[in-house]
Every structure is written in structure tokens, then in C-alpha cells.
Backbone as numpy.savetxt, mean C-alpha at the origin, in Angstrom:
# Nx Ny Nz CAx CAy CAz Cx Cy Cz
10.42 8.29 7.12 11.12 7.31 7.93 12.61 7.61 7.98
13.18 8.02 6.84 14.61 8.34 6.81 14.91 9.54 7.69
14.02 10.49 7.71 14.22 11.68 8.53 14.24 11.34 10.02
13.63 10.22 10.38 13.60 9.79 11.78 14.66 8.75 12.09
15.59 8.54 11.14 16.72 7.67 11.41 16.67 6.29 10.81
15.58 5.94 10.15 15.49 4.62 9.53 16.29 4.59 8.24
16.82 3.44 7.93 17.45 3.24 6.63 16.31 2.95 5.66
16.00 3.91 4.82 14.82 3.83 3.96 15.21 3.70 2.50
14.51 2.81 1.82 14.73 2.60 0.40 13.38 2.69 -0.30
13.28 3.57 -1.27 12.07 3.69 -2.07 12.28 2.96 -3.39
11.26 2.28 -3.85 11.32 1.52 -5.09 10.20 1.97 -6.01
10.53 2.24 -7.25 9.50 2.56 -8.24 10.04 2.15 -9.60
9.14 1.81 -10.50 9.57 1.42 -11.83 9.58 2.60 -12.80
9.27 3.79 -12.30 9.26 4.99 -13.12 10.36 5.93 -12.64
11.29 6.24 -13.52 12.40 7.12 -13.13 11.90 8.52 -12.75
10.81 8.97 -13.37 10.26 10.29 -13.01 9.77 10.29 -11.57
9.17 9.19 -11.13 8.71 9.10 -9.74 9.90 9.10 -8.78
10.99 8.45 -9.17 12.18 8.41 -8.32 12.81 9.80 -8.21
12.84 10.53 -9.32 13.38 11.90 -9.26 12.52 12.77 -8.34
11.20 12.63 -8.44 10.31 13.42 -7.58 10.50 13.04 -6.12
10.62 11.75 -5.83 10.82 11.30 -4.45 12.15 11.81 -3.91
13.18 11.78 -4.73 14.50 12.29 -4.30 14.42 13.77 -3.97
13.69 14.51 -4.79 13.52 15.95 -4.55 12.80 16.19 -3.21
11.73 15.45 -2.97 10.99 15.59 -1.70 11.91 15.24 -0.53
12.67 14.19 -0.66 13.59 13.78 0.42 14.60 14.89 0.71
15.14 15.51 -0.33 16.08 16.62 -0.12 15.39 17.78 0.60
14.18 18.12 0.14 13.45 19.23 0.74 13.10 18.97 2.20
12.91 17.70 2.56 12.55 17.34 3.93 13.76 16.92 4.76
14.95 17.15 4.23 16.20 16.81 4.93 16.28 15.34 5.31
15.76 14.49 4.45 15.84 13.04 4.64 17.01 12.55 3.79
18.21 12.93 4.19 19.41 12.70 3.38 19.79 11.23 3.28
19.33 10.40 4.19 19.68 8.98 4.15 18.69 8.14 3.33
17.67 8.76 2.80 16.71 8.02 1.96 17.38 7.67 0.64
17.16 6.44 0.22 17.69 5.99 -1.07 16.52 5.57 -1.95
16.72 5.68 -3.24 15.66 5.34 -4.19 16.25 4.51 -5.31
15.57 3.41 -5.64 16.07 2.54 -6.68 14.98 2.24 -7.70
15.43 2.08 -8.92 14.53 1.74 -10.02 14.31 0.24 -10.00
13.05 -0.18 -10.01 12.78 -1.60 -9.99 11.30 -1.90 -10.02
11.01 -3.17 -10.15 9.65 -3.69 -10.24 9.31 -4.40 -8.94
8.20 -4.06 -8.34 7.81 -4.66 -7.07 7.54 -6.16 -7.19
7.31 -6.63 -8.39 7.07 -8.06 -8.60 8.38 -8.83 -8.83
9.49 -8.10 -8.89 10.81 -8.70 -9.07 11.83 -7.72 -8.50
11.90 -7.66 -7.18 12.68 -6.63 -6.51 14.19 -6.87 -6.59
14.93 -5.80 -6.86 16.38 -5.89 -6.92 16.98 -5.78 -5.51
16.71 -6.77 -4.69 17.18 -6.77 -3.30 17.44 -8.21 -2.86
18.42 -8.39 -1.97 18.68 -9.74 -1.46 17.54 -10.21 -0.55
17.59 -11.48 -0.20 16.59 -12.07 0.70 16.71 -11.49 2.10
15.58 -11.32 2.76 15.47 -11.01 4.19 16.27 -9.80 4.64
16.26 -8.71 3.88 17.06 -7.53 4.23 16.26 -6.39 4.84
14.93 -6.43 4.76 14.13 -5.32 5.26 13.32 -5.75 6.48
13.18 -4.82 7.43 12.36 -5.06 8.61 10.89 -4.78 8.33
10.64 -3.80 7.49 9.28 -3.39 7.16 9.22 -3.00 5.69
8.08 -3.26 5.07 7.83 -2.83 3.70 6.48 -2.14 3.68
6.47 -0.91 3.19 5.25 -0.13 3.03 4.85 -0.14 1.56
3.64 -0.59 1.31 3.08 -0.61 -0.05 1.94 0.41 -0.04
2.26 1.63 -0.45 1.29 2.72 -0.38 0.81 3.09 -1.77
-0.50 3.06 -1.95 -1.12 3.45 -3.21 -0.51 2.71 -4.39
-0.39 1.40 -4.25 0.14 0.56 -5.32 -0.81 -0.56 -5.72
-1.39 -1.25 -4.74 -2.13 -2.47 -5.07 -3.30 -2.21 -6.02
-3.87 -1.02 -5.99 -4.99 -0.72 -6.89 -4.56 -0.66 -8.35
-3.26 -0.60 -8.59 -2.72 -0.56 -9.95 -2.28 -1.93 -10.46
-2.48 -2.97 -9.65 -1.99 -4.30 -9.99 -3.11 -5.28 -10.26
-2.94 -6.08 -11.31 -3.87 -7.19 -11.54 -3.56 -8.28 -10.51
-4.40 -9.30 -10.44 -4.24 -10.33 -9.42 -2.90 -11.06 -9.50
-2.47 -11.39 -10.71 -1.21 -12.10 -10.87 -0.02 -11.28 -10.43
0.00 -10.00 -10.79 1.10 -9.12 -10.39 1.08 -8.88 -8.89
-0.10 -8.73 -8.32 -0.20 -8.56 -6.86 0.35 -9.79 -6.15
-0.01 -10.97 -6.62 0.50 -12.21 -6.02 2.02 -12.27 -6.12
2.58 -11.90 -7.26 4.04 -11.87 -7.43 4.68 -10.85 -6.50
4.06 -9.68 -6.37 4.59 -8.66 -5.48 4.60 -9.14 -4.03
3.51 -9.77 -3.59 3.45 -10.27 -2.22 4.52 -11.34 -1.98
4.75 -12.17 -2.95 5.80 -13.20 -2.85 7.18 -12.52 -2.71
7.39 -11.47 -3.50 8.66 -10.75 -3.43 8.83 -10.01 -2.10
7.77 -9.41 -1.61 7.84 -8.73 -0.31 8.20 -9.74 0.76
7.60 -10.91 0.72 7.92 -11.95 1.71 9.39 -12.34 1.60
9.91 -12.43 0.38 11.31 -12.80 0.17 12.27 -11.76 0.75
11.99 -10.48 0.55 12.93 -9.44 0.99 12.76 -9.05 2.45
11.63 -9.44 3.07 11.41 -9.14 4.50 12.14 -10.15 5.38
12.69 -9.65 6.46 13.27 -10.54 7.47 12.12 -11.27 8.17
12.38 -12.48 8.68 11.34 -13.19 9.44 10.81 -12.29 10.56
9.49 -12.24 10.66 8.85 -11.38 11.66 8.68 -9.95 11.20
9.22 -9.61 10.02 9.06 -8.26 9.48 7.62 -7.99 9.09
7.31 -6.72 8.89 5.92 -6.33 8.63 5.73 -5.73 7.24
4.63 -6.12 6.64 4.13 -5.54 5.41 2.97 -4.63 5.79
3.00 -3.40 5.30 1.91 -2.44 5.54 1.35 -2.04 4.18
0.06 -2.24 4.00 -0.61 -1.88 2.75 -1.58 -0.73 3.03
-1.54 0.27 2.17 -2.44 1.42 2.25 -2.98 1.65 0.84
-4.30 1.60 0.68 -4.88 1.63 -0.66 -6.35 2.03 -0.60
-6.94 2.43 -1.72 -8.38 2.68 -1.71 -9.16 1.41 -1.34
-10.27 1.59 -0.67 -11.15 0.49 -0.23 -12.30 0.35 -1.22
-12.48 -0.86 -1.76 -13.48 -1.12 -2.80 -14.92 -0.87 -2.34
-15.19 -0.96 -1.04 -16.57 -0.79 -0.57 -16.98 0.67 -0.40
-16.05 1.60 -0.57 -16.37 3.01 -0.38 -17.30 3.53 -1.47
-18.14 4.47 -1.10 -19.11 5.07 -2.00 -18.47 5.53 -3.31
-17.32 6.20 -3.23 -16.67 6.70 -4.44 -16.30 5.56 -5.39
-15.79 4.46 -4.82 -15.39 3.33 -5.67 -16.60 2.66 -6.30
-17.69 2.57 -5.59 -18.91 1.99 -6.15 -19.45 2.88 -7.27
-19.44 4.20 -7.06 -19.89 5.12 -8.10 -18.97 5.06 -9.32
-17.69 4.87 -9.10 -16.75 4.73 -10.22 -17.04 3.45 -11.00
-17.29 2.36 -10.28 -17.61 1.09 -10.94 -18.87 1.20 -11.80
-19.82 2.02 -11.35 -21.08 2.17 -12.07 -20.99 3.24 -13.17
-19.83 3.89 -13.28 -19.65 4.90 -14.32 -20.20 6.26 -13.97
-20.66 6.45 -12.72 -21.19 7.74 -12.29 -20.05 8.73 -12.05
-18.97 8.25 -11.49 -17.75 9.05 -11.29 -16.66 8.46 -12.19
-15.72 9.31 -12.57 -14.65 8.85 -13.45 -13.62 8.05 -12.64
-13.29 6.89 -13.17 -12.27 6.03 -12.55 -10.92 6.36 -13.15
-9.89 6.35 -12.33 -8.52 6.45 -12.82 -8.29 5.19 -13.66
-7.94 5.32 -14.92 -7.79 4.13 -15.77 -6.70 3.17 -15.30
-5.78 3.66 -14.47 -4.73 2.77 -13.97 -5.19 1.97 -12.74
-6.36 2.28 -12.21 -6.91 1.54 -11.06 -7.63 0.30 -11.56
-6.86 -0.76 -11.74 -7.41 -2.01 -12.29 -7.66 -3.06 -11.22
-7.26 -2.76 -9.97 -7.40 -3.76 -8.91 -7.75 -3.17 -7.56
-8.82 -2.37 -7.51 -9.27 -1.84 -6.21 -9.97 -2.99 -5.48
-9.47 -3.31 -4.28 -9.96 -4.47 -3.54 -10.44 -4.06 -2.16
-11.10 -4.97 -1.51 -11.53 -4.77 -0.13 -10.39 -5.14 0.82
-10.36 -4.50 1.97 -9.31 -4.76 2.96 -9.26 -6.24 3.35
-10.42 -6.83 3.56 -10.46 -8.25 3.95 -9.87 -9.15 2.85
-10.11 -8.79 1.60 -9.53 -9.54 0.50 -8.01 -9.41 0.51
-7.51 -8.20 0.73 -6.06 -8.00 0.80 -5.46 -8.78 1.97
-6.14 -8.79 3.10 -5.66 -9.56 4.24 -5.56 -11.04 3.90
-6.57 -11.56 3.22 -6.55 -12.97 2.83 -5.43 -13.26 1.83
-5.20 -12.35 0.91 -4.10 -12.52 -0.04 -2.75 -12.53 0.67
-2.61 -11.69 1.70 -1.35 -11.72 2.46 -1.20 -13.05 3.19
-2.29 -13.56 3.74 -2.25 -14.85 4.44 -1.80 -15.96 3.48
-2.37 -15.98 2.29 -2.01 -16.97 1.28 -0.54 -16.87 0.89
0.02 -15.65 0.94 1.41 -15.42 0.55 2.41 -15.68 1.68
1.93 -16.12 2.86 2.84 -16.45 3.94 3.00 -15.40 5.01
1.96 -14.60 5.18 1.94 -13.56 6.22 0.81 -13.86 7.20
0.91 -13.26 8.37 -0.19 -13.30 9.33 -0.74 -11.88 9.46
-1.96 -11.64 8.97 -2.54 -10.31 9.13 -2.72 -9.99 10.62
-2.20 -8.85 11.04 -2.32 -8.43 12.44 -3.30 -7.29 12.62
-3.55 -6.53 11.56 -4.47 -5.40 11.65 -5.11 -5.19 10.28
-6.42 -5.10 10.28 -7.17 -4.70 9.10 -8.00 -3.52 9.55
-7.80 -2.37 8.91 -8.46 -1.16 9.38 -8.90 -0.31 8.20
-9.64 0.72 8.51 -10.14 1.64 7.49 -9.74 3.04 7.91
-9.27 3.80 6.95 -8.75 5.12 7.22 -9.56 6.15 6.44
-9.79 7.30 7.02 -10.65 8.29 6.37 -9.95 9.03 5.23
-10.75 9.67 4.41 -10.24 10.47 3.30 -9.68 11.79 3.83
-9.18 12.59 2.93 -8.63 13.89 3.27 -9.67 15.01 3.19
-10.85 14.72 2.68 -11.89 15.74 2.53 -12.55 16.00 3.89
-12.51 17.23 4.40 -12.90 17.52 5.79 -14.26 16.98 6.23
-15.34 17.29 5.52 -16.67 16.85 5.96 -16.78 15.33 5.84
-16.35 14.79 4.71 -16.38 13.35 4.51 -15.49 12.64 5.53
-14.37 13.23 5.84 -13.45 12.65 6.81 -14.14 12.45 8.16
-14.90 13.44 8.61 -15.60 13.33 9.88 -16.67 12.25 9.84
-17.43 12.20 8.75 -18.45 11.16 8.60 -17.81 9.77 8.60
-16.71 9.63 7.87 -16.04 8.34 7.78 -15.50 7.91 9.15
-14.91 8.84 9.86 -14.39 8.51 11.20 -15.51 8.12 12.15
-16.63 8.80 12.05 -17.74 8.56 12.96 -18.51 7.28 12.63
-18.78 7.06 11.35 -19.68 5.97 10.97 -19.05 4.85 10.13
-17.82 5.02 9.70 -17.17 4.04 8.83 -17.08 2.64 9.40
-17.00 2.55 10.72 -16.93 1.24 11.37 -18.16 0.40 11.06
-19.30 1.05 10.92 -20.56 0.34 10.70 -21.06 0.41 9.27
-20.61 1.41 8.52 -21.15 1.64 7.18 -20.02 1.50 6.15
-19.95 0.36 5.45 -18.87 0.14 4.48 -18.74 1.24 3.42
-19.84 1.88 3.05 -19.78 2.95 2.06 -18.90 4.11 2.51
-18.59 4.17 3.80 -17.78 5.25 4.35 -16.37 4.80 4.74
-15.91 3.74 4.14 -14.55 3.25 4.39 -13.67 3.63 3.21
-13.06 4.80 3.27 -12.34 5.36 2.13 -11.05 4.63 1.80
-10.23 4.38 2.80 -8.92 3.78 2.58 -8.81 2.52 3.41
-8.18 1.50 2.84 -7.92 0.25 3.54 -6.50 0.25 4.04
-6.33 -0.27 5.24 -5.00 -0.45 5.81 -4.87 -1.88 6.30
-3.80 -2.55 5.90 -3.53 -3.90 6.33 -2.08 -3.96 6.82
-1.91 -4.51 8.02 -0.56 -4.77 8.54 -0.46 -6.28 8.73
0.57 -6.87 8.13 0.74 -8.31 8.18 2.20 -8.65 8.51
2.39 -9.65 9.35 3.73 -10.08 9.77 4.17 -11.26 8.90
5.43 -11.23 8.48 5.98 -12.32 7.68 6.16 -13.54 8.57
5.61 -14.67 8.14 5.78 -15.93 8.86 7.18 -16.48 8.62
7.60 -17.37 9.53 8.89 -18.05 9.34 10.00 -17.23 9.82
């Protein structure tokens, strides 16, 4: 986003992640990208300062209470009418079901893999209006084609959840 002219701020609670993000930004000539150390459930930002907030590959690492706090904070830092975009693993996908059953190894930090509809409802409860709930394919070529072709009808083939929600008020 910074490379395309947006004023972009990355937030992470791990300094190692911020150093890696800064390195990627330099390599991609995204010189206006900024990165700050902080907790998504207690953001170091004033009220209503962002037009959009992208939450990518985060919600699966949050318990319900922390997710609720994070959504409240996102609503606080978003300008009225601003958008929250969530991108995360989808709980109904075959891989997630196999992980739950112990057939495949689960990332131990994935404590809150949820369904897209559940995330949409959580955003609604937090003061957002969900505008889009969608499913995105994996990066694996053969599986990607199957997911794109049949994922609309077969929940087992919904690899990634995407939710776009507008801040009310």
C-alpha cells in the first residue's frame, strides 16, 4: 500500500516482525511505510485516524476475549465509514478439520481459527457492517484450482476467509 502512495502503518507486538517488515519495505521501495510496536488489543494510535485497517493472518492467533478487544480497538482507530479487512484461515476447510482431529499438525499458536460467517457476526457486534464475506483459495496449485471451482458449494474447499466490514457511525 505504501508503494502505491498510501500512508501505511504496520503494527506488531514482536520487534523481530517489525524489523523483518521494515526490511521488506526497503527492498520493495516502500519508503513511506512505517512500523510501530504495539498490541492490536490496545493500539498506540489516536481515535479515528485510519481509513482502512487490514488484519491479515492474526485472528487465528487470538482467543475470543482478545479478538473482541482488538475489534473494539480497530473501531476506535478507524474513521467513520472506514473499512476493516480480515484475512485468515477458514475453519471449515479440510486442512483445519484434519488439524482439529489430530490427523495433520496444528500450529500451536492457532488458538482461534473461525468461520468467515462467525467473524462477520463478531464485526457486526463490534459496531461494523459486514459488506463482503468471501472465501479465497490456497497457494497450492492443484488445490487452488479445486477451491476456486468448487469452494462456493463445498465448505471443505474454503481455504481462506475474507471479511470486509465498514465502521458504523
